[in-house]
Amino acid sequence: MLPIQMDIARLLKLIAKWMLLLLVLAAVVGSAVAFFLWSLDAVTLYRFGHPWLLYLLPLAGIAIHFLYKWAGKNAEKGNNLIIDEIHAPGAGVPARMAPLVLLSTLVTHLFGGSAGREGTAVQMGGSFADFFVRLFTLDHHDRRLLLLCGVAAGFGAVFGTPVTGAIFALEVLIAGKIDHRGFLPCLLSAWLAKLVVDLWGVAHTHYQIGYVDTANLLRAIHWREIAWVLVAGLAFGLVARLFVWSTDTVKNFSLRWIKWPWMIPAIGALILILLTVLLGTDDYLGLGVQPAQADSVTLVSAFRPGGADTWSWLLKLLFTAITLGTGFKGGEVTPLFFIGATLGHSLAVFAGMPIDLFAALGFIAVFSGATNTPVACTVMGVELFGGHFMVYYAIACVIAFYVSGRRGIYHSQLPQSPTFRY
């Protein structure tokens, strides 16, 4: 064969290899995420019908603790383990991570813990990806890329945002920097995994900004809105910083002052029960997307007038910091969406701005600040809410990113440089 023919043959073989890998990975991750989303809805609705389950949350926390103690090993590190393995190969991502995080997350939500779902999807994606690495005996470079694709597939499938999933997988590794070389396979894996979820008939939550001022989009920039977007971005970044600090503080305080580790989740659960009783509402338990009652504060209700109280964002932050800081499983991202959307709602009411627009800005910008992923979050705004306000999305997300501080919710994320913050 001529040299050019040999190069084409190698290229075609490489493309065929990766298409097969991505198809298999997307089918498995997408199916697992579809089952997870269906199961999460089922346990949430079951808890709504049986509110007494909250009082069993201490026992659920103890069970999760011993489950990970006996079977978890390094899987306890969760998303940080996957990021570590992408940075530098170690002992690998154990296959048991997927069933462990799936079961423990469902238990957390069944009994009322305030947690999310992104961590579960990302960990399942990373776990399955590393399993295929061992199955197909891939080298170091291919392993790193497939792990990135697993993260992208899990994230893109769980939120229905494949482009965001691909960018997030690449941006979350190093704060303020994106390695674009793996974008195409990450995008394909995320899109295929999202397609698999759709084929299973599992729907994603729909959000919409009803406010579209066409005149302002066609003429000069609306400077009053821009000014309030700048102020809101500052607030979103500070709240993201507060969330990271609160979760870390709860965890560190618990480890330092509670003698028996198995008591940490039990005490955290008792505090959640006490707060729920004192507040007289269960709006800040669970995922926060579906309403227990018609007038419940939820992530979706934050987009309409009267759909959130002034301090809803702070209460959700408190409930989530206690839940995750004391060892319950799930993720931080959906609670961050809730915190941001309800904060945006409160700011819009105060400033006389469009509530749905500012709820959307908070939705993505608090997440941006807490994860150091402003590009992914800007793109998420476009995928979820449409592109009319893309400039506003970018402003809010970038400001939140710079204000939130160097440390995010993923402690294995590397800073681009010691001085990457202003």
Tab-separated table of C-alpha atoms in Angstrom:
chain	number	residue	atom	x	y	z
A	1	MET	CA	0.000	0.000	0.000
A	2	LEU	CA	1.106	3.551	-0.666
A	3	PRO	CA	1.919	5.679	2.421
A	4	ILE	CA	-1.121	7.894	1.912
A	5	GLN	CA	-3.354	4.817	1.595
A	6	MET	CA	-1.881	3.426	4.810
A	7	ASP	CA	-2.587	6.722	6.618
A	8	ILE	CA	-6.182	6.727	5.379
A	9	ALA	CA	-6.605	3.120	6.455
A	10	ARG	CA	-5.272	3.910	9.948
A	11	LEU	CA	-7.543	6.948	10.177
A	12	LEU	CA	-10.612	4.960	9.176
A	13	LYS	CA	-9.700	2.257	11.683
A	14	LEU	CA	-9.280	4.880	14.420
A	15	ILE	CA	-12.622	6.501	13.578
A	16	ALA	CA	-14.375	3.115	13.570
A	17	LYS	CA	-12.798	2.222	16.915
A	18	TRP	CA	-13.919	5.436	18.603
A	19	MET	CA	-17.384	5.380	17.092
A	20	LEU	CA	-17.854	1.887	18.507
A	21	LEU	CA	-16.535	2.951	21.910
A	22	LEU	CA	-18.713	6.053	22.048
A	23	LEU	CA	-21.823	4.203	20.883
A	24	VAL	CA	-21.405	1.538	23.538
A	25	LEU	CA	-20.556	4.077	26.254
A	26	ALA	CA	-23.483	6.340	25.332
A	27	ALA	CA	-25.932	3.438	25.226
A	28	VAL	CA	-24.898	2.231	28.674
A	29	VAL	CA	-24.596	5.661	30.324
A	30	GLY	CA	-27.766	6.977	28.691
A	31	SER	CA	-29.744	3.923	29.800
A	32	ALA	CA	-28.360	4.152	33.333
A	33	VAL	CA	-29.201	7.870	33.520
A	34	ALA	CA	-32.706	7.225	32.158
A	35	PHE	CA	-33.277	4.610	34.857
A	36	PHE	CA	-31.859	6.963	37.473
A	37	LEU	CA	-34.107	9.866	36.430
A	38	TRP	CA	-37.166	7.610	36.371
A	39	SER	CA	-36.261	6.143	39.774
A	40	LEU	CA	-35.592	9.590	41.227
A	41	ASP	CA	-39.041	10.791	40.186
A	42	ALA	CA	-40.577	7.639	41.645
A	43	VAL	CA	-38.908	7.906	45.068
A	44	THR	CA	-39.647	11.644	45.233
A	45	LEU	CA	-43.346	11.110	44.564
A	46	TYR	CA	-43.396	8.243	47.060
A	47	ARG	CA	-41.895	10.515	49.733
A	48	PHE	CA	-44.508	13.171	48.983
A	49	GLY	CA	-47.190	10.587	49.707
A	50	HIS	CA	-45.447	9.325	52.853
A	51	PRO	CA	-43.993	12.361	54.661
A	52	TRP	CA	-43.193	10.255	57.746
A	53	LEU	CA	-40.217	8.852	55.808
A	54	LEU	CA	-38.295	11.994	56.778
A	55	TYR	CA	-38.082	10.718	60.354
A	56	LEU	CA	-36.152	7.680	59.108
A	57	LEU	CA	-33.479	9.888	57.491
A	58	PRO	CA	-31.006	9.325	60.394
A	59	LEU	CA	-31.172	5.561	59.829
A	60	ALA	CA	-30.765	6.082	56.091
A	61	GLY	CA	-27.644	8.161	56.717
A	62	ILE	CA	-26.141	5.478	58.936
A	63	ALA	CA	-26.879	2.849	56.264
A	64	ILE	CA	-25.149	4.946	53.574
A	65	HIS	CA	-22.133	5.431	55.839
A	66	PHE	CA	-21.650	1.686	56.405
A	67	LEU	CA	-22.399	0.863	52.764
A	68	TYR	CA	-19.469	3.015	51.672
A	69	LYS	CA	-17.283	1.878	54.557
A	70	TRP	CA	-17.694	-1.783	53.667
A	71	ALA	CA	-17.935	-1.600	49.882
A	72	GLY	CA	-16.990	1.930	48.799
A	73	LYS	CA	-13.240	2.194	49.341
A	74	ASN	CA	-11.930	4.908	46.986
A	75	ALA	CA	-15.415	5.353	45.448
A	76	GLU	CA	-16.138	7.576	48.458
A	77	LYS	CA	-14.235	10.402	46.707
A	78	GLY	CA	-16.980	10.615	44.054
A	79	ASN	CA	-16.499	13.175	41.285
A	80	ASN	CA	-13.086	14.158	42.643
A	81	LEU	CA	-11.813	10.625	42.055
A	82	ILE	CA	-12.761	10.835	38.371
A	83	ILE	CA	-11.072	14.231	38.003
A	84	ASP	CA	-7.953	12.866	39.732
A	85	GLU	CA	-7.871	9.880	37.380
A	86	ILE	CA	-8.114	12.147	34.345
A	87	HIS	CA	-5.254	14.303	35.635
A	88	ALA	CA	-3.042	11.346	36.566
A	89	PRO	CA	-3.809	7.610	36.401
A	90	GLY	CA	-4.029	5.913	39.772
A	91	ALA	CA	-5.900	2.905	41.062
A	92	GLY	CA	-8.705	3.573	38.575
A	93	VAL	CA	-12.413	4.272	38.913
A	94	PRO	CA	-14.029	1.170	40.429
A	95	ALA	CA	-16.982	-0.409	38.636
A	96	ARG	CA	-18.835	-0.540	41.964
A	97	MET	CA	-19.006	3.264	41.998
A	98	ALA	CA	-22.009	3.261	39.628
A	99	PRO	CA	-24.363	1.018	41.648
A	100	LEU	CA	-23.181	2.477	44.959
A	101	VAL	CA	-23.845	6.097	44.047
A	102	LEU	CA	-27.137	5.202	42.342
A	103	LEU	CA	-28.449	3.351	45.399
A	104	SER	CA	-27.193	5.860	47.961
A	105	THR	CA	-28.576	8.838	46.015
A	106	LEU	CA	-32.010	7.238	45.748
A	107	VAL	CA	-31.933	6.501	49.486
A	108	THR	CA	-30.961	10.113	50.214
A	109	HIS	CA	-33.902	11.433	48.192
A	110	LEU	CA	-36.395	8.828	49.401
A	111	PHE	CA	-35.931	9.949	52.993
A	112	GLY	CA	-35.744	13.685	52.301
A	113	GLY	CA	-32.073	14.665	52.056
A	114	SER	CA	-31.436	17.858	50.068
A	115	ALA	CA	-29.136	16.798	47.259
A	116	GLY	CA	-28.855	16.823	43.489
A	117	ARG	CA	-28.362	14.350	40.669
A	118	GLU	CA	-25.388	15.501	38.593
A	119	GLY	CA	-22.873	13.776	40.866
A	120	THR	CA	-24.632	10.456	40.391
A	121	ALA	CA	-24.765	10.781	36.599
A	122	VAL	CA	-21.130	11.903	36.302
A	123	GLN	CA	-19.907	9.126	38.588
A	124	MET	CA	-21.866	6.521	36.658
A	125	GLY	CA	-20.406	7.888	33.416
A	126	GLY	CA	-16.857	7.762	34.773
A	127	SER	CA	-17.320	4.312	36.275
A	128	PHE	CA	-18.663	2.797	33.057
A	129	ALA	CA	-15.970	4.551	31.000
A	130	ASP	CA	-13.171	3.081	33.118
A	131	PHE	CA	-14.797	-0.347	32.904
A	132	PHE	CA	-14.621	-0.153	29.105
A	133	VAL	CA	-11.016	1.017	29.341
A	134	ARG	CA	-10.138	-2.236	31.097
A	135	LEU	CA	-12.392	-4.296	28.827
A	136	PHE	CA	-10.799	-2.989	25.626
A	137	THR	CA	-7.287	-2.553	27.161
A	138	LEU	CA	-6.880	1.061	26.098
A	139	ASP	CA	-3.669	2.996	26.632
A	140	HIS	CA	-3.205	6.013	28.923
A	141	HIS	CA	-4.209	8.647	26.372
A	142	ASP	CA	-7.297	6.761	25.215
A	143	ARG	CA	-8.255	6.123	28.844
A	144	ARG	CA	-8.115	9.811	29.672
A	145	LEU	CA	-10.254	10.687	26.659
A	146	LEU	CA	-12.832	7.995	27.387
A	147	LEU	CA	-13.122	9.167	30.998
A	148	LEU	CA	-13.781	12.684	29.706
A	149	CYS	CA	-16.437	11.257	27.390
A	150	GLY	CA	-18.015	9.420	30.328
A	151	VAL	CA	-18.257	12.660	32.315
A	152	ALA	CA	-19.714	14.477	29.294
A	153	ALA	CA	-22.223	11.700	28.638
A	154	GLY	CA	-23.413	11.609	32.244
A	155	PHE	CA	-23.775	15.381	32.529
A	156	GLY	CA	-25.320	15.891	29.112
A	157	ALA	CA	-27.794	13.051	29.583
A	158	VAL	CA	-28.995	13.997	33.068
A	159	PHE	CA	-29.788	17.621	32.158
A	160	GLY	CA	-30.521	17.206	28.450
A	161	THR	CA	-27.687	19.608	27.534
A	162	PRO	CA	-25.135	17.773	25.369
A	163	VAL	CA	-23.045	20.792	24.308
A	164	THR	CA	-22.817	21.921	27.933
A	165	GLY	CA	-21.875	18.390	28.964
A	166	ALA	CA	-18.980	18.307	26.516
A	167	ILE	CA	-17.651	21.733	27.524
A	168	PHE	CA	-18.160	21.026	31.229
A	169	ALA	CA	-16.087	17.831	31.039
A	170	LEU	CA	-13.173	19.774	29.536
A	171	GLU	CA	-13.537	22.969	31.579
A	172	VAL	CA	-13.950	21.420	35.024
A	173	LEU	CA	-10.443	19.937	35.037
A	174	ILE	CA	-8.555	23.240	35.290
A	175	ALA	CA	-10.245	26.413	36.475
A	176	GLY	CA	-10.264	29.066	33.777
A	177	LYS	CA	-8.896	26.838	31.019
A	178	ILE	CA	-10.398	24.519	28.397
A	179	ASP	CA	-8.454	21.847	26.543
A	180	HIS	CA	-10.430	21.765	23.300
A	181	ARG	CA	-8.721	18.686	21.855
A	182	GLY	CA	-11.288	16.256	23.247
A	183	PHE	CA	-14.332	18.343	22.352
A	184	LEU	CA	-15.652	16.337	19.405
A	185	PRO	CA	-15.694	12.883	21.070
A	186	CYS	CA	-17.089	14.447	24.259
A	187	LEU	CA	-19.835	16.153	22.265
A	188	LEU	CA	-20.702	12.943	20.422
A	189	SER	CA	-20.871	10.921	23.630
A	190	ALA	CA	-23.013	13.542	25.377
A	191	TRP	CA	-25.377	13.908	22.416
A	192	LEU	CA	-25.736	10.145	21.965
A	193	ALA	CA	-26.338	9.602	25.690
A	194	LYS	CA	-28.991	12.340	25.695
A	195	LEU	CA	-30.581	10.690	22.635
A	196	VAL	CA	-30.695	7.362	24.488
A	197	VAL	CA	-32.479	9.033	27.429
A	198	ASP	CA	-34.999	10.489	24.973
A	199	LEU	CA	-35.509	7.096	23.332
A	200	TRP	CA	-36.340	5.614	26.733
A	201	GLY	CA	-39.114	8.200	26.985
A	202	VAL	CA	-37.681	9.999	30.019
A	203	ALA	CA	-38.380	13.737	29.840
A	204	HIS	CA	-36.178	16.524	31.159
A	205	THR	CA	-37.504	19.478	33.123
A	206	HIS	CA	-38.522	22.347	30.847
A	207	TYR	CA	-37.647	25.950	31.711
A	208	GLN	CA	-38.657	29.023	29.779
A	209	ILE	CA	-38.016	32.752	29.823
A	210	GLY	CA	-41.254	34.382	28.778
A	211	TYR	CA	-39.773	37.875	28.832
A	212	VAL	CA	-38.317	38.726	25.446
A	213	ASP	CA	-38.151	42.449	24.735
A	214	THR	CA	-37.670	42.307	20.970
A	215	ALA	CA	-37.290	46.077	20.661
A	216	ASN	CA	-34.390	46.128	23.084
A	217	LEU	CA	-32.725	43.259	21.273
A	218	LEU	CA	-32.814	45.174	18.008
A	219	ARG	CA	-31.739	48.602	19.209
A	220	ALA	CA	-29.199	49.865	21.765
A	221	ILE	CA	-28.346	47.778	24.812
A	222	HIS	CA	-30.752	48.218	27.711
A	223	TRP	CA	-28.265	49.777	30.139
A	224	ARG	CA	-30.489	49.521	33.216
A	225	GLU	CA	-30.797	45.789	32.712
A	226	ILE	CA	-27.051	45.499	32.129
A	227	ALA	CA	-26.384	47.345	35.385
A	228	TRP	CA	-28.590	44.975	37.347
A	229	VAL	CA	-27.064	41.943	35.625
A	230	LEU	CA	-23.665	43.158	36.837
A	231	VAL	CA	-24.970	43.536	40.398
A	232	ALA	CA	-26.688	40.153	40.213
A	233	GLY	CA	-23.499	38.488	38.933
A	234	LEU	CA	-21.675	39.817	41.982
A	235	ALA	CA	-24.374	38.434	44.293
A	236	PHE	CA	-24.397	35.075	42.498
A	237	GLY	CA	-20.627	34.753	42.891
A	238	LEU	CA	-20.729	35.591	46.595
A	239	VAL	CA	-23.499	33.053	47.210
A	240	ALA	CA	-21.557	30.396	45.287
A	241	ARG	CA	-18.613	31.144	47.560
A	242	LEU	CA	-20.888	30.871	50.603
A	243	PHE	CA	-22.178	27.502	49.417
A	244	VAL	CA	-18.680	26.042	49.017
A	245	TRP	CA	-17.585	27.429	52.381
A	246	SER	CA	-20.717	26.180	54.154
A	247	THR	CA	-20.481	22.637	52.811
A	248	ASP	CA	-16.775	22.392	53.644
A	249	THR	CA	-17.334	23.880	57.104
A	250	VAL	CA	-20.104	21.419	57.962
A	251	LYS	CA	-17.915	18.529	56.827
A	252	ASN	CA	-14.775	19.673	58.641
A	253	PHE	CA	-16.644	20.562	61.837
A	254	SER	CA	-18.375	17.168	61.854
A	255	LEU	CA	-15.158	15.233	61.352
A	256	ARG	CA	-13.429	17.203	64.086
A	257	TRP	CA	-16.075	17.188	66.802
A	258	ILE	CA	-18.156	14.045	66.313
A	259	LYS	CA	-16.255	11.091	67.709
A	260	TRP	CA	-18.076	8.279	65.898
A	261	PRO	CA	-18.142	8.736	62.099
A	262	TRP	CA	-21.391	6.813	61.705
A	263	MET	CA	-23.097	9.404	63.897
A	264	ILE	CA	-22.263	12.271	61.522
A	265	PRO	CA	-25.052	11.574	58.975
A	266	ALA	CA	-27.462	10.731	61.799
A	267	ILE	CA	-26.873	14.079	63.516
A	268	GLY	CA	-27.088	15.897	60.182
A	269	ALA	CA	-30.432	14.204	59.520
A	270	LEU	CA	-31.756	15.169	62.943
A	271	ILE	CA	-30.863	18.811	62.266
A	272	LEU	CA	-32.722	18.643	58.935
A	273	ILE	CA	-35.773	17.191	60.652
A	274	LEU	CA	-35.680	19.924	63.309
A	275	LEU	CA	-35.361	22.681	60.683
A	276	THR	CA	-38.257	21.239	58.687
A	277	VAL	CA	-40.495	21.131	61.740
A	278	LEU	CA	-39.527	24.657	62.842
A	279	LEU	CA	-40.084	26.120	59.371
A	280	GLY	CA	-43.328	24.218	58.884
A	281	THR	CA	-42.450	23.336	55.285
A	282	ASP	CA	-40.692	20.546	53.412
A	283	ASP	CA	-39.972	22.730	50.360
A	284	TYR	CA	-36.214	22.558	50.946
A	285	LEU	CA	-35.953	18.785	51.138
A	286	GLY	CA	-35.126	16.526	48.227
A	287	LEU	CA	-34.288	17.651	44.715
A	288	GLY	CA	-36.503	20.737	44.738
A	289	VAL	CA	-37.851	20.343	41.195
A	290	GLN	CA	-41.248	18.704	41.715
A	291	PRO	CA	-43.785	20.356	44.053
A	292	ALA	CA	-45.133	18.498	47.074
A	293	GLN	CA	-48.074	20.923	47.194
A	294	ALA	CA	-49.455	23.369	44.646
A	295	ASP	CA	-47.863	26.339	46.442
A	296	SER	CA	-44.472	24.729	47.124
A	297	VAL	CA	-41.294	26.648	46.361
A	298	THR	CA	-39.431	24.745	43.641
A	299	LEU	CA	-36.800	25.338	41.011
A	300	VAL	CA	-39.559	25.668	38.414
A	301	SER	CA	-41.773	27.978	40.517
A	302	ALA	CA	-38.859	30.419	40.908
A	303	PHE	CA	-39.430	31.473	37.288
A	304	ARG	CA	-42.865	32.961	38.008
A	305	PRO	CA	-44.018	35.809	40.260
A	306	GLY	CA	-44.625	34.696	43.829
A	307	GLY	CA	-42.897	31.383	43.221
A	308	ALA	CA	-40.188	31.908	45.849
A	309	ASP	CA	-39.783	33.645	49.177
A	310	THR	CA	-37.142	36.267	49.876
A	311	TRP	CA	-34.842	33.867	51.727
A	312	SER	CA	-35.637	30.632	49.868
A	313	TRP	CA	-32.121	30.584	48.433
A	314	LEU	CA	-30.514	30.743	51.865
A	315	LEU	CA	-32.706	27.992	53.300
A	316	LYS	CA	-31.945	25.661	50.381
A	317	LEU	CA	-28.251	26.430	50.802
A	318	LEU	CA	-28.446	25.542	54.496
A	319	PHE	CA	-30.354	22.292	53.919
A	320	THR	CA	-27.994	21.197	51.141
A	321	ALA	CA	-24.795	22.084	53.029
A	322	ILE	CA	-25.962	19.989	55.993
A	323	THR	CA	-27.038	17.086	53.777
A	324	LEU	CA	-23.864	16.838	51.705
A	325	GLY	CA	-21.510	17.974	54.456
A	326	THR	CA	-22.620	15.134	56.721
A	327	GLY	CA	-22.110	12.380	54.169
A	328	PHE	CA	-25.314	11.923	52.188
A	329	LYS	CA	-24.939	11.294	48.457
A	330	GLY	CA	-26.257	12.921	45.311
A	331	GLY	CA	-24.809	16.060	43.819
A	332	GLU	CA	-24.543	19.763	44.302
A	333	VAL	CA	-25.608	21.089	40.915
A	334	THR	CA	-29.416	20.915	41.055
A	335	PRO	CA	-29.443	22.508	44.528
A	336	LEU	CA	-27.150	25.189	43.098
A	337	PHE	CA	-29.703	25.725	40.322
A	338	PHE	CA	-32.424	26.077	42.973
A	339	ILE	CA	-30.335	28.474	45.077
A	340	GLY	CA	-29.447	30.586	42.061
A	341	ALA	CA	-32.956	30.701	40.596
A	342	THR	CA	-34.607	31.673	43.886
A	343	LEU	CA	-31.883	34.271	44.556
A	344	GLY	CA	-32.446	35.666	41.075
A	345	HIS	CA	-36.173	35.775	41.819
A	346	SER	CA	-35.568	37.800	44.994
A	347	LEU	CA	-33.185	40.205	43.246
A	348	ALA	CA	-35.663	40.720	40.398
A	349	VAL	CA	-38.455	41.556	42.836
A	350	PHE	CA	-36.194	44.059	44.612
A	351	ALA	CA	-34.921	45.688	41.411
A	352	GLY	CA	-38.139	45.581	39.400
A	353	MET	CA	-36.521	43.364	36.774
A	354	PRO	CA	-38.100	40.434	34.854
A	355	ILE	CA	-38.379	37.542	37.309
A	356	ASP	CA	-37.959	34.706	34.814
A	357	LEU	CA	-34.886	36.315	33.250
A	358	PHE	CA	-33.107	36.837	36.566
A	359	ALA	CA	-34.106	33.384	37.811
A	360	ALA	CA	-32.446	31.979	34.685
A	361	LEU	CA	-29.318	34.083	35.284
A	362	GLY	CA	-29.074	32.863	38.865
A	363	PHE	CA	-29.689	29.292	37.735
A	364	ILE	CA	-26.533	29.231	35.623
A	365	ALA	CA	-24.345	31.840	37.356
A	366	VAL	CA	-24.303	30.354	40.879
A	367	PHE	CA	-23.390	27.047	39.251
A	368	SER	CA	-20.642	28.846	37.299
A	369	GLY	CA	-19.176	30.321	40.464
A	370	ALA	CA	-19.280	27.081	42.425
A	371	THR	CA	-17.696	24.962	39.673
A	372	ASN	CA	-15.412	27.494	37.935
A	373	THR	CA	-16.999	26.694	34.559
A	374	PRO	CA	-18.283	30.002	33.097
A	375	VAL	CA	-18.173	28.899	29.452
A	376	ALA	CA	-20.140	25.710	30.067
A	377	CYS	CA	-22.700	27.615	32.122
A	378	THR	CA	-23.137	30.294	29.451
A	379	VAL	CA	-23.781	27.580	26.890
A	380	MET	CA	-26.175	25.879	29.310
A	381	GLY	CA	-28.179	29.095	29.397
A	382	VAL	CA	-28.537	28.953	25.614
A	383	GLU	CA	-29.478	25.252	25.613
A	384	LEU	CA	-32.053	25.585	28.389
A	385	PHE	CA	-33.497	29.066	27.903
A	386	GLY	CA	-32.697	30.088	24.331
A	387	GLY	CA	-30.135	32.483	22.929
A	388	HIS	CA	-31.913	35.842	23.227
A	389	PHE	CA	-30.041	36.804	26.389
A	390	MET	CA	-26.691	35.128	25.718
A	391	VAL	CA	-24.800	38.349	26.472
A	392	TYR	CA	-26.491	38.540	29.873
A	393	TYR	CA	-25.681	34.880	30.532
A	394	ALA	CA	-22.009	35.482	29.780
A	395	ILE	CA	-21.781	38.606	31.936
A	396	ALA	CA	-23.433	36.966	34.951
A	397	CYS	CA	-21.440	33.729	34.669
A	398	VAL	CA	-18.044	35.382	34.210
A	399	ILE	CA	-18.567	37.818	37.088
A	400	ALA	CA	-19.754	34.995	39.357
A	401	PHE	CA	-16.690	32.989	38.344
A	402	TYR	CA	-14.266	35.751	39.314
A	403	VAL	CA	-16.052	36.696	42.536
A	404	SER	CA	-16.606	33.184	43.876
A	405	GLY	CA	-13.017	32.455	44.841
A	406	ARG	CA	-10.462	29.910	43.779
A	407	ARG	CA	-11.960	26.941	45.618
A	408	GLY	CA	-15.019	25.287	44.106
A	409	ILE	CA	-17.121	22.247	44.914
A	410	TYR	CA	-14.643	19.975	43.093
A	411	HIS	CA	-11.523	19.994	45.200
A	412	SER	CA	-9.508	18.026	42.630
A	413	GLN	CA	-9.954	20.804	40.078
A	414	LEU	CA	-6.623	22.486	39.379
A	415	PRO	CA	-6.154	26.273	39.270
A	416	GLN	CA	-4.798	27.529	35.969
A	417	SER	CA	-2.176	29.499	37.888
A	418	PRO	CA	-1.696	30.763	41.459
A	419	THR	CA	-2.960	34.167	40.331
A	420	PHE	CA	-5.771	33.231	37.950
A	421	ARG	CA	-8.221	35.286	40.048
A	422	TYR	CA	-8.386	39.075	40.018
